[in-house]
Coordinates of C-alpha atoms in Angstrom, one line a residue:
Chain A
X224 CA -3.3 15.4 25.8
X225 CA -1.8 15.3 22.3
X226 CA -1.6 18.3 20.0
X227 CA -2.1 16.9 16.5
X228 CA -1.2 18.3 13.1
X229 CA -3.5 17.0 10.3
X230 CA -1.8 17.2 6.9
X231 CA -4.4 17.9 4.2
X232 CA -4.1 16.4 0.7
X233 CA -4.8 18.7 -2.2
X234 CA -5.9 17.8 -5.7
X235 CA -7.1 20.2 -8.5
X236 CA -6.9 23.2 -6.2
X237 CA -9.2 21.6 -3.6
X238 CA -8.7 19.7 -0.3
X239 CA -9.3 16.1 -1.0
X240 CA -12.1 14.5 0.8
X241 CA -9.8 11.8 2.1
X242 CA -8.3 14.5 4.4
X243 CA -11.6 14.3 6.5
X244 CA -10.6 10.8 7.7
X245 CA -7.4 12.2 9.3
X246 CA -9.5 14.9 10.9
X247 CA -11.7 12.2 12.4
X248 CA -8.6 10.4 13.7
X249 CA -7.4 13.6 15.4
X250 CA -10.8 14.1 17.0
X251 CA -10.9 10.5 18.2
X252 CA -7.4 10.8 19.7
X253 CA -8.7 13.6 21.9
X254 CA -6.6 16.7 22.6
X255 CA -6.3 19.5 20.1
X256 CA -5.6 19.7 16.4
X257 CA -4.6 22.0 13.6
X258 CA -4.7 21.4 9.9
X259 CA -1.9 22.1 7.4
X260 CA -3.0 22.8 3.8
X261 CA -0.1 23.0 1.5
X262 CA 0.1 23.2 -2.3
X263 CA -0.5 25.6 -5.1
X264 CA -3.8 27.4 -4.4
X265 CA -3.7 26.2 -0.7
X266 CA -5.0 29.6 0.4
X267 CA -8.3 29.3 -1.5
X268 CA -8.6 25.6 -0.6
X269 CA -8.0 26.1 3.1
X270 CA -11.4 27.8 3.5
X271 CA -13.0 24.3 3.0
X272 CA -11.5 23.0 6.3
X273 CA -12.0 26.0 8.6
X274 CA -15.3 24.6 10.0
X275 CA -14.1 21.4 11.6
X276 CA -13.0 22.5 15.0
X277 CA -9.3 22.9 14.3
X278 CA -7.4 25.4 16.5
X279 CA -5.9 26.9 13.4
X280 CA -5.5 26.1 9.7
X281 CA -1.9 26.5 8.6
X282 CA -1.4 27.4 5.0
X283 CA 1.5 27.2 2.7
X284 CA 0.5 28.4 -0.8
X285 CA 3.4 28.1 -3.2
X286 CA 3.8 27.1 -6.9
X287 CA 6.7 25.0 -5.8
X288 CA 4.2 22.6 -4.3
X289 CA 2.1 22.3 -7.5
X290 CA 2.9 18.6 -7.9
X291 CA 2.2 16.2 -5.0
X292 CA 5.7 14.7 -4.6
X293 CA 7.2 13.6 -1.3
X294 CA 10.5 15.5 -1.8
X295 CA 8.8 18.9 -2.3
X296 CA 6.3 18.5 0.5
X297 CA 8.2 16.8 3.3
X298 CA 10.4 19.7 4.3
X299 CA 7.5 22.1 4.8
X300 CA 5.4 19.5 6.6
X301 CA 8.3 18.7 9.0
X302 CA 8.9 22.4 9.7
X303 CA 5.2 23.1 10.4
X304 CA 5.2 20.1 12.8
X305 CA 7.2 22.1 15.3
X306 CA 5.2 22.1 18.6
X307 CA 2.9 19.2 17.7
X308 CA 3.0 15.8 19.2
X309 CA 1.5 13.8 16.3
X310 CA 1.5 14.4 12.6
X311 CA -1.4 12.7 11.0
X312 CA -2.0 11.8 7.4
X313 CA -4.8 9.8 5.7
X314 CA -3.4 6.5 4.5
X315 CA -4.0 7.4 0.9
X316 CA -1.3 6.9 -1.7
X317 CA -0.2 10.5 -1.0
X318 CA -0.1 10.0 2.7
X319 CA 1.8 6.7 2.4
X320 CA 4.3 8.2 0.1
X321 CA 5.2 11.3 2.1
X322 CA 4.6 10.4 5.7
X323 CA 7.7 8.2 6.2
X324 CA 9.9 11.0 4.7
X325 CA 8.4 13.4 7.2
X326 CA 9.0 10.9 10.0
X327 CA 12.7 10.5 9.0
X328 CA 13.2 14.3 9.0
X329 CA 11.6 14.5 12.5
X330 CA 13.4 11.5 13.9
X331 CA 9.9 10.2 14.6
X332 CA 8.5 6.7 14.5
X333 CA 5.8 6.1 11.9
X334 CA 2.8 3.9 12.3
X335 CA 0.8 3.4 9.1
X336 CA -2.7 2.4 8.4
X337 CA -4.1 3.1 11.8
X338 CA -7.6 1.6 12.4
X339 CA -8.1 2.8 16.0
X340 CA -6.6 5.1 18.6
X341 CA -7.0 5.6 22.3
X342 CA -5.2 7.2 25.2
X343 CA -3.8 4.9 27.8
X344 CA -1.8 6.1 30.8
X345 CA -1.3 9.5 29.2
X346 CA 0.0 8.2 25.9
X347 CA -1.6 7.3 22.6
X348 CA -1.8 3.6 21.6
X349 CA -2.7 2.6 18.1
X350 CA -4.5 -0.3 16.6
X351 CA -3.4 -1.4 13.1
X352 CA -4.1 -4.4 10.8
X353 CA -1.2 -6.7 10.0
X354 CA -0.9 -9.9 7.9
X355 CA -3.5 -8.6 5.4
X356 CA -6.0 -8.0 8.2
X357 CA -5.7 -11.5 9.6
X358 CA -4.6 -10.0 12.9
X359 CA -4.7 -6.6 14.6
X360 CA -1.7 -5.2 16.4
X361 CA -1.7 -2.7 19.3
X362 CA 1.4 -0.5 19.1
X363 CA 2.9 2.7 20.5
X364 CA 5.5 5.0 19.1
X365 CA 8.5 5.6 21.3
X366 CA 9.7 9.0 19.9
X367 CA 8.7 12.5 21.2
X368 CA 7.0 13.3 17.9
X369 CA 4.9 10.6 16.2
X370 CA 3.8 10.2 12.6
X371 CA 0.7 8.2 11.7
X372 CA -1.5 7.6 8.7
X373 CA -5.2 6.8 9.3
X374 CA -7.1 4.3 7.3
X375 CA -9.9 5.9 5.3
X376 CA -12.1 2.8 5.7
X377 CA -11.9 3.0 9.5
X378 CA -12.2 6.7 10.2
X379 CA -15.5 8.0 8.6
X380 CA -15.1 11.5 7.0
X381 CA -15.5 14.3 9.6
X382 CA -18.6 16.4 9.5
X383 CA -18.3 20.2 9.9
X384 CA -18.7 21.1 13.6
X385 CA -19.2 24.9 13.1
X386 CA -17.0 27.8 14.2
X387 CA -14.2 29.0 12.0
X388 CA -10.6 28.2 12.6
X389 CA -8.2 31.1 12.0
X390 CA -5.8 30.9 9.1
X391 CA -2.1 31.3 9.6
X392 CA 0.5 31.4 6.8
X393 CA 3.5 29.2 7.1
X394 CA 6.6 29.7 5.0
X395 CA 8.0 27.2 2.5
X396 CA 10.9 25.4 4.2
X397 CA 14.3 25.1 2.7
X398 CA 14.1 22.9 -0.4
X399 CA 15.3 19.3 -0.3
X400 CA 18.1 18.8 -2.9
X401 CA 16.5 15.5 -3.7
X402 CA 13.5 17.3 -5.1
X403 CA 15.7 18.6 -8.0
X404 CA 16.1 15.0 -9.1
X405 CA 12.4 14.3 -9.4
X406 CA 10.3 15.6 -12.3
X407 CA 6.6 15.3 -12.2
X408 CA 5.5 14.4 -15.7
X409 CA 1.8 14.2 -15.0
X410 CA -1.1 12.3 -13.6
X411 CA -3.1 10.0 -15.9
X412 CA -6.4 10.3 -14.0
X413 CA -8.8 7.4 -14.3
X414 CA -11.8 8.8 -16.1
X415 CA -14.9 7.9 -14.3
X416 CA -18.2 9.6 -13.6
X417 CA -18.7 7.2 -10.8
X418 CA -17.9 8.0 -7.1
X419 CA -14.4 7.2 -5.9
X420 CA -13.9 3.8 -4.3
X421 CA -12.8 5.4 -1.0
X422 CA -15.9 7.6 -0.8
X423 CA -18.7 5.4 -2.3
X424 CA -21.6 4.2 -0.1
X425 CA -22.2 1.3 -2.4
X426 CA -19.5 -0.7 -4.3
X427 CA -20.1 -3.3 -7.0
X428 CA -17.0 -5.4 -7.4
X429 CA -16.3 -8.0 -10.0
X430 CA -13.9 -10.9 -10.4
X431 CA -12.2 -12.8 -13.2
X432 CA -15.3 -14.8 -13.9
X433 CA -16.8 -11.8 -15.7
X434 CA -14.2 -12.0 -18.4
X435 CA -14.6 -9.5 -21.2
X436 CA -18.1 -8.7 -20.1
X437 CA -16.8 -7.0 -16.9
X438 CA -18.3 -3.6 -17.7
X439 CA -21.2 -4.9 -19.7
X440 CA -22.5 -6.9 -16.7
X441 CA -21.5 -4.5 -13.8
X442 CA -22.2 -1.1 -15.3
X443 CA -26.0 -1.3 -15.3
X444 CA -26.0 -2.5 -11.6
X445 CA -23.5 0.3 -10.6
X446 CA -25.5 2.9 -12.5
X447 CA -28.7 1.7 -10.8
X448 CA -27.2 2.0 -7.4
X449 CA -25.0 5.1 -7.9
X450 CA -22.2 2.8 -6.9
X451 CA -18.4 2.8 -7.5
X452 CA -17.0 -0.2 -9.4
X453 CA -14.2 -2.3 -7.9
X454 CA -12.4 -5.4 -9.0
X455 CA -10.4 -8.4 -7.7
X456 CA -6.7 -8.6 -8.3
X457 CA -7.3 -11.5 -10.7
X458 CA -9.7 -9.4 -12.8
X459 CA -7.2 -6.5 -12.9
X460 CA -4.3 -8.8 -13.7
X461 CA -6.2 -10.4 -16.5
X462 CA -6.9 -6.9 -18.0
X463 CA -10.7 -7.1 -17.5
X464 CA -10.6 -4.1 -15.2
X465 CA -8.1 -1.2 -14.8
X466 CA -5.5 -1.5 -12.0
X467 CA -6.9 1.5 -10.0
X468 CA -10.1 -0.4 -9.4
X469 CA -8.4 -3.1 -7.4
X470 CA -9.8 -3.8 -3.9
X471 CA -7.5 -5.8 -1.5
X472 CA -4.5 -5.8 0.7
X473 CA -2.5 -4.5 -2.1
X474 CA -5.2 -2.4 -3.7
X475 CA -7.7 0.0 -2.1
X476 CA -9.2 -0.8 1.3
X477 CA -12.9 0.0 1.3
X478 CA -15.7 -0.1 3.8
X479 CA -18.9 1.0 2.1
X480 CA -22.4 0.5 3.5
X481 CA -23.2 -2.1 0.8
X482 CA -20.6 -4.2 -1.1
X483 CA -21.4 -6.6 -3.9
X484 CA -18.8 -9.2 -4.7
X485 CA -19.8 -10.7 -8.0
X486 CA -17.9 -13.6 -9.4
X487 CA -15.2 -13.1 -6.7
X488 CA -14.0 -16.3 -5.0
X489 CA -12.7 -14.4 -2.0
X490 CA -8.9 -14.8 -1.7
X491 CA -7.6 -13.5 1.7
X492 CA -6.0 -10.7 -0.3
X493 CA -9.4 -9.5 -1.5
X494 CA -11.1 -10.0 1.8
X495 CA -8.5 -7.8 3.5
X496 CA -9.7 -5.0 1.4
X497 CA -13.5 -5.2 1.9
X498 CA -14.2 -7.1 5.1
X499 CA -15.0 -3.8 6.9
X500 CA -18.1 -3.3 4.6
X501 CA -21.3 -3.0 6.5
X502 CA -23.4 -5.4 4.4
X503 CA -21.7 -7.8 2.0
X504 CA -23.6 -9.6 -0.8
X505 CA -21.9 -12.4 -2.8
X506 CA -23.0 -13.9 -6.0
X507 CA -21.0 -16.8 -7.2
X508 CA -21.8 -20.1 -8.8
X509 CA -19.4 -22.0 -6.6
X510 CA -21.2 -22.7 -3.3
X511 CA -17.9 -23.4 -1.5
X512 CA -16.2 -20.1 -2.5
X513 CA -14.6 -18.5 0.6
X514 CA -16.5 -15.2 -0.1
X515 CA -19.6 -16.9 1.3
X516 CA -17.9 -17.1 4.7
X517 CA -17.9 -13.3 5.0
X518 CA -21.1 -12.4 3.0
X519 CA -24.2 -11.4 4.9
X520 CA -26.2 -12.6 1.9
X521 CA -25.0 -15.2 -0.5
X522 CA -26.6 -16.2 -3.7
X523 CA -25.3 -19.3 -5.5
X524 CA -26.1 -18.5 -9.1
X525 CA -24.6 -17.8 -12.6
X526 CA -23.8 -14.2 -12.5
X527 CA -24.5 -13.6 -16.1
X528 CA -28.2 -14.3 -15.5
X529 CA -28.4 -13.2 -11.8
X530 CA -26.9 -9.7 -12.2
X531 CA -29.3 -8.6 -15.0
X532 CA -32.2 -10.1 -13.0
X533 CA -30.9 -8.1 -10.0
X534 CA -31.0 -4.9 -11.9
X535 CA -34.6 -5.6 -13.0
X536 CA -35.7 -6.5 -9.4
X537 CA -34.0 -3.4 -8.0
X538 CA -35.8 -1.2 -10.4
X539 CA -39.1 -2.8 -9.2
X540 CA -38.2 -2.5 -5.6
X541 CA -37.0 1.1 -5.6
X542 CA -39.6 2.3 -8.1
Chain B
X220 CA 23.7 -0.1 -13.5
X221 CA 24.2 -1.6 -10.0
X222 CA 21.0 -2.3 -8.1
X223 CA 20.5 -3.2 -4.5
X224 CA 17.4 -5.2 -3.7
X225 CA 16.4 -5.6 0.0
X226 CA 14.5 -8.9 0.3
X227 CA 12.4 -10.0 3.3
X228 CA 11.1 -13.4 4.1
X229 CA 7.6 -13.6 5.3
X230 CA 5.1 -16.2 6.4
X231 CA 3.4 -17.5 3.3
X232 CA 0.0 -15.8 3.2
X233 CA -1.3 -18.6 1.0
X234 CA -0.4 -21.4 3.4
X235 CA -3.4 -23.1 5.0
X236 CA -1.5 -22.8 8.3
X237 CA -2.3 -19.2 9.2
X238 CA -0.8 -16.9 11.7
X239 CA -2.2 -17.5 15.1
X240 CA -2.6 -15.3 18.2
X241 CA -2.0 -16.8 21.6
X242 CA -2.3 -14.7 24.7
X243 CA -1.8 -11.5 22.8
X244 CA 1.4 -12.8 21.1
X245 CA 1.8 -13.8 17.5
X246 CA 2.6 -17.4 16.9
X247 CA 4.7 -18.2 13.9
X248 CA 5.7 -21.8 14.6
X249 CA 4.6 -24.2 11.8
X250 CA 4.4 -21.4 9.2
X251 CA 6.1 -21.7 5.9
X252 CA 8.4 -18.9 4.8
X253 CA 8.7 -17.4 1.4
X254 CA 10.1 -14.2 0.0
X255 CA 7.8 -11.3 0.4
X256 CA 6.0 -11.2 -3.0
X257 CA 6.6 -7.5 -3.6
X258 CA 10.4 -8.0 -3.0
X259 CA 10.4 -10.9 -5.4
X260 CA 8.9 -8.5 -8.0
X261 CA 11.7 -6.1 -7.2
X262 CA 14.3 -8.8 -7.8
X263 CA 12.6 -9.6 -11.2
X264 CA 12.5 -5.8 -12.0
X265 CA 16.2 -5.5 -11.2
X266 CA 17.0 -8.5 -13.4
X267 CA 15.0 -7.0 -16.3
X268 CA 16.7 -3.6 -15.9
X269 CA 20.2 -5.1 -16.0
X270 CA 19.5 -7.7 -18.8
X271 CA 21.6 -7.4 -21.9
X272 CA 19.0 -7.2 -24.6
X273 CA 21.3 -8.7 -27.2
X274 CA 22.5 -11.5 -25.0
X275 CA 20.0 -12.1 -22.1
X276 CA 22.3 -14.5 -20.4
X277 CA 24.8 -11.7 -19.7
X278 CA 24.1 -8.9 -17.2
X279 CA 24.7 -5.3 -17.9
X280 CA 25.4 -4.3 -14.4
X281 CA 25.0 -6.0 -11.0
X282 CA 22.2 -7.1 -8.8
X283 CA 22.9 -7.4 -5.1
X284 CA 20.3 -8.8 -2.8
X285 CA 20.3 -8.2 1.0
X286 CA 18.1 -9.7 3.7
X287 CA 17.9 -9.1 7.5
X288 CA 17.5 -12.1 9.8
X289 CA 19.0 -15.3 11.2
X290 CA 21.0 -17.9 9.3
X291 CA 17.8 -19.3 7.7
X292 CA 17.2 -16.3 5.6
X293 CA 20.1 -17.4 3.5
X294 CA 17.6 -19.8 1.8
X295 CA 15.7 -16.8 0.5
X296 CA 18.9 -15.1 -0.6
X297 CA 20.1 -18.2 -2.4
X298 CA 16.8 -18.3 -4.2
X299 CA 17.3 -14.8 -5.6
X300 CA 20.9 -15.8 -6.6
X301 CA 19.5 -18.7 -8.5
X302 CA 17.2 -16.5 -10.5
X303 CA 20.1 -14.4 -11.6
X304 CA 21.2 -12.0 -8.8
X305 CA 25.0 -11.7 -8.6
X306 CA 25.7 -11.5 -4.9
X307 CA 24.0 -11.6 -1.6
X308 CA 24.4 -10.0 1.9
X309 CA 22.8 -11.2 5.1
X310 CA 22.6 -8.8 7.9
X311 CA 22.6 -10.9 11.0
X312 CA 19.7 -9.9 13.2
X313 CA 16.6 -11.4 14.9
X314 CA 13.1 -10.1 14.2
X315 CA 12.9 -8.6 17.7
X316 CA 15.8 -6.2 16.8
X317 CA 14.1 -4.8 13.7
X318 CA 11.5 -2.3 12.8
X319 CA 11.2 -0.4 9.5
X320 CA 13.4 2.5 10.8
X321 CA 16.3 0.3 12.0
X322 CA 16.2 -1.5 8.6
X323 CA 16.2 1.8 6.7
X324 CA 19.2 3.1 8.8
X325 CA 21.1 -0.1 8.3
X326 CA 20.4 -0.1 4.6
X327 CA 21.7 3.5 4.4
X328 CA 25.1 2.3 5.7
X329 CA 25.0 -0.6 3.3
X330 CA 24.3 1.7 0.4
X331 CA 27.2 3.9 1.3
X332 CA 29.5 0.8 1.1
X333 CA 28.0 -0.8 -1.9
X334 CA 27.3 2.4 -3.9
X335 CA 24.4 1.1 -6.0
X336 CA 22.7 3.4 -8.6
X337 CA 19.3 2.2 -7.6
X338 CA 17.6 0.6 -4.6
X339 CA 14.6 -1.4 -5.7
X340 CA 12.3 -3.0 -3.1
X341 CA 8.7 -4.1 -2.6
X342 CA 6.3 -1.4 -1.6
X343 CA 5.5 -3.3 1.6
X344 CA 6.1 -6.6 3.3
X345 CA 2.9 -8.6 3.5
X346 CA 3.4 -9.4 7.2
X347 CA 3.8 -6.0 8.9
X348 CA 2.1 -4.2 6.0
X349 CA 4.1 -1.1 7.0
X350 CA 5.0 0.4 3.6
X351 CA 7.9 2.7 4.9
X352 CA 11.4 1.3 4.4
X353 CA 11.9 2.6 0.9
X354 CA 10.7 6.1 1.8
X355 CA 12.7 6.3 5.0
X356 CA 15.8 5.1 3.2
X357 CA 15.4 7.7 0.4
X358 CA 15.1 10.4 3.0
X359 CA 18.1 9.2 5.0
X360 CA 20.2 9.1 1.8
X361 CA 18.9 12.4 0.5
X362 CA 17.8 10.5 -2.7
X363 CA 14.6 10.9 -4.7
X364 CA 12.0 8.2 -4.4
X365 CA 9.3 6.7 -6.6
X366 CA 6.9 4.6 -4.6
X367 CA 4.3 2.0 -5.9
X368 CA 5.9 1.6 -9.3
X369 CA 3.7 -0.2 -11.8
X370 CA 6.1 0.5 -14.7
X371 CA 9.7 1.6 -15.2
X372 CA 11.3 2.8 -18.4
X373 CA 15.1 3.2 -18.4
X374 CA 16.3 5.1 -21.4
X375 CA 19.8 5.4 -20.2
X376 CA 21.4 4.5 -16.9
X377 CA 21.1 8.0 -15.5
X378 CA 17.3 8.4 -15.3
X379 CA 14.2 6.3 -14.9
X380 CA 10.6 7.1 -15.9
X381 CA 8.4 5.5 -13.3
X382 CA 4.6 5.1 -13.5
X383 CA 3.4 5.2 -9.9
X384 CA 0.0 3.5 -9.1
X385 CA -1.8 6.0 -7.0
X386 CA -5.5 6.5 -5.9
X387 CA -7.4 7.4 -9.0
X388 CA -4.8 6.8 -11.6
X389 CA -1.1 6.8 -12.5
X390 CA 1.5 9.5 -11.7
X391 CA 4.5 9.5 -14.0
X392 CA 7.8 10.7 -12.5
X393 CA 11.2 11.1 -14.0
X394 CA 13.8 10.4 -11.3
X395 CA 17.5 11.0 -11.7
X396 CA 19.7 8.2 -10.2
X397 CA 20.7 7.3 -7.6
X398 CA 17.2 6.8 -6.4
X399 CA 14.9 4.5 -4.4
X400 CA 12.0 2.8 -6.2
X401 CA 9.4 0.6 -4.5
X402 CA 7.4 -1.6 -6.7
X403 CA 3.7 -2.6 -6.9
X404 CA 2.0 -5.7 -8.4
X405 CA 1.9 -4.8 -12.0
X406 CA 5.6 -4.2 -12.4
X407 CA 5.9 -7.8 -13.5
X408 CA 3.5 -7.6 -16.4
X409 CA 5.1 -8.5 -19.8
X410 CA 5.8 -4.9 -20.9
X411 CA 6.0 -3.0 -17.5
X412 CA 9.8 -2.8 -17.6
X413 CA 11.7 -1.6 -20.6
X414 CA 15.4 -1.1 -20.8
X415 CA 17.9 -2.7 -23.1
X416 CA 15.7 -5.0 -25.2
X417 CA 14.1 -4.0 -28.5
X418 CA 10.9 -1.9 -27.8
X419 CA 8.6 -4.8 -28.8
X420 CA 10.2 -7.2 -26.3
X421 CA 7.8 -8.9 -23.9
X422 CA 8.8 -10.7 -20.8
X423 CA 6.9 -13.7 -19.4
X424 CA 4.2 -12.7 -17.0
X425 CA 5.4 -12.7 -13.4
X426 CA 8.7 -13.6 -11.9
X427 CA 11.2 -16.0 -13.4
X428 CA 11.9 -19.4 -12.0
X429 CA 15.4 -20.8 -11.3
X430 CA 16.6 -23.6 -13.5
X431 CA 18.1 -26.6 -11.6
X432 CA 21.6 -25.8 -13.0
X433 CA 21.2 -22.2 -11.8
X434 CA 20.2 -23.4 -8.3
X435 CA 23.4 -25.5 -8.2
X436 CA 25.5 -22.5 -9.5
X437 CA 23.9 -20.2 -6.9
X438 CA 25.6 -22.2 -4.2
X439 CA 28.9 -20.8 -5.4
X440 CA 27.8 -17.2 -5.7
X441 CA 29.1 -14.9 -3.0
X442 CA 27.0 -14.5 0.1
X443 CA 28.5 -12.4 2.9
X444 CA 27.4 -11.7 6.4
X445 CA 27.4 -8.4 8.2
X446 CA 26.4 -7.6 11.8
X447 CA 23.4 -5.3 12.3
X448 CA 25.4 -3.3 14.9
X449 CA 28.0 -2.5 12.3
X450 CA 25.4 -0.9 10.1
X451 CA 23.0 0.7 12.6
X452 CA 24.8 1.7 15.7
X453 CA 21.7 3.0 17.5
X454 CA 19.5 -0.1 18.0
X455 CA 16.6 1.7 19.7
X456 CA 13.3 0.7 18.1
X457 CA 10.8 3.5 17.3
X458 CA 7.7 1.3 17.5
X459 CA 6.7 -1.1 20.2
X460 CA 4.1 -3.8 19.5
X461 CA 2.5 -4.7 22.8
X462 CA -0.2 -7.2 21.7
X463 CA -2.0 -8.9 18.8
X464 CA -5.5 -10.1 18.5
X465 CA -7.6 -11.7 15.8
X466 CA -10.1 -9.5 14.0
X467 CA -13.7 -9.7 15.2
X468 CA -15.4 -12.5 13.4
X469 CA -18.2 -11.6 11.1
X470 CA -21.6 -13.0 12.0
X471 CA -22.4 -16.0 9.8
X472 CA -24.5 -14.8 6.9
X473 CA -27.3 -16.6 5.1
X474 CA -27.7 -18.0 1.6
X475 CA -30.7 -16.7 -0.3
X476 CA -32.4 -18.8 -2.9
X477 CA -33.3 -16.2 -5.5
X478 CA -32.7 -12.7 -6.7
X479 CA -36.1 -11.5 -5.5
X480 CA -35.4 -12.9 -2.1
X481 CA -32.0 -11.1 -2.1
X482 CA -33.6 -7.8 -2.9
X483 CA -36.3 -8.3 -0.3
X484 CA -33.7 -9.0 2.4
X485 CA -31.6 -6.0 1.4
X486 CA -34.7 -3.8 1.6
X487 CA -36.5 -5.0 4.7
X488 CA -33.8 -6.7 6.7
X489 CA -30.5 -5.0 6.0
X490 CA -32.3 -1.7 5.1
X491 CA -29.6 -0.7 2.7
X492 CA -31.7 0.0 -0.4

């Protein structure tokens, strides 16, 4: 039975919702778990995760951890990991950045992007996608302490389970000299009133076919559905959509309830990022586009007339 | 500036002949190999960072490429030499001997010998999709890291300003060299890398191609061989892959004839509206 340390991710003085996927991972793995909240303002933020069934919530609240850099965070995470069998992150950009550094400090093996976990013969085995999701591998880690990151699209956010985990302060570990050679200049946050791609229940994604009309065509549909907007790599590369909207092997991996692929041909790269969606709708004028092979509902049509019509029909249908 | 670029060959993801699974094992016969795209971007970035703005044919610094694998990976290394890298190192190993951690530990030894100012590599290889070698190496070296770089500004050869592509935006970091930087897709956009050229300089989109003359000349550039055991004495792998399987197939969908039919299906059949 593994004892797991879930590392929470903080942003703007709060625990990021992405953390709840790592909590679900810990619950699915069986055994027991605790949560580590570290950052400036961690003490106030920690209250948010005390109701999820953790044995305890470890807190390191220090101004030194104000910026989310791997060099500042890794030493304290590695020190807090003492006594735990598994250190679990969510495979967000924060998790992917810092987890290997923690693994190296602990002499631990690191398995990223876990999509499934089970216990077999007293040890944990992990399932993870390889080759852009064209195959799934089963692997195990051979070191006494293990580090993993859990895919947000595969582990649904944990729901509060009641109770209240006790808080316990942990000290800031000795600073990594490498941290002195990194200066955090700032985060240019993407400004959007829409839900985050990782958390949205509905995603409306567009491809290069939308050209300069990307927002003009997709926004009304996204607004109508309260959806997040995504994009293919081709649309991002061409400058029709900002880079952070990219869905794919090399962009965000998403699994909403409903995914619209509009003017997206469906390169493997893109499919790898959205195949896990529950219901997929494709609108494309090319009847042979590969996207139709994964779509539950395909509509062969010119998107410039079909999407506005869709908005009108949805208004009628949902009143 | 001296830059070390680790370069992996991977099965071409765009090849019609896809990776197969047979009895739980991956089958790679018949696949075409090509450099990992992210590593190719790292080579391009290294060339841009060491380009002499006044005389682009000359280098200000040195680009060393390194790859792990059997003799055949020398094709990949020669390709990088042909686009402008100065020398290449092959670490003799088979895929079965390697995982991200072994590679990172071997690279650490290599860095100690070669003494580069910067290690530039792709954020992940598109076969294992592991995204860890750069971060592990940075920790083993005690160096700072900047992962998922979409832009790099080098004002002098002591510091880099790196724009990291993260969930929900871009994080800007200033790292003091020596450092490890892993690159993301947009690092090869025309103005993503700025160093010794005039500020208005624009590169061609993507990676550069080798001219025929350069391919011939690359045959004469130095390519040395090192044994894995000489770089990483502990060969124990930290991860064991026991089996592979294909992802569950999606049920074949249907094509609808009109927008009203689509909305009707979403409402009454899929029940997602």
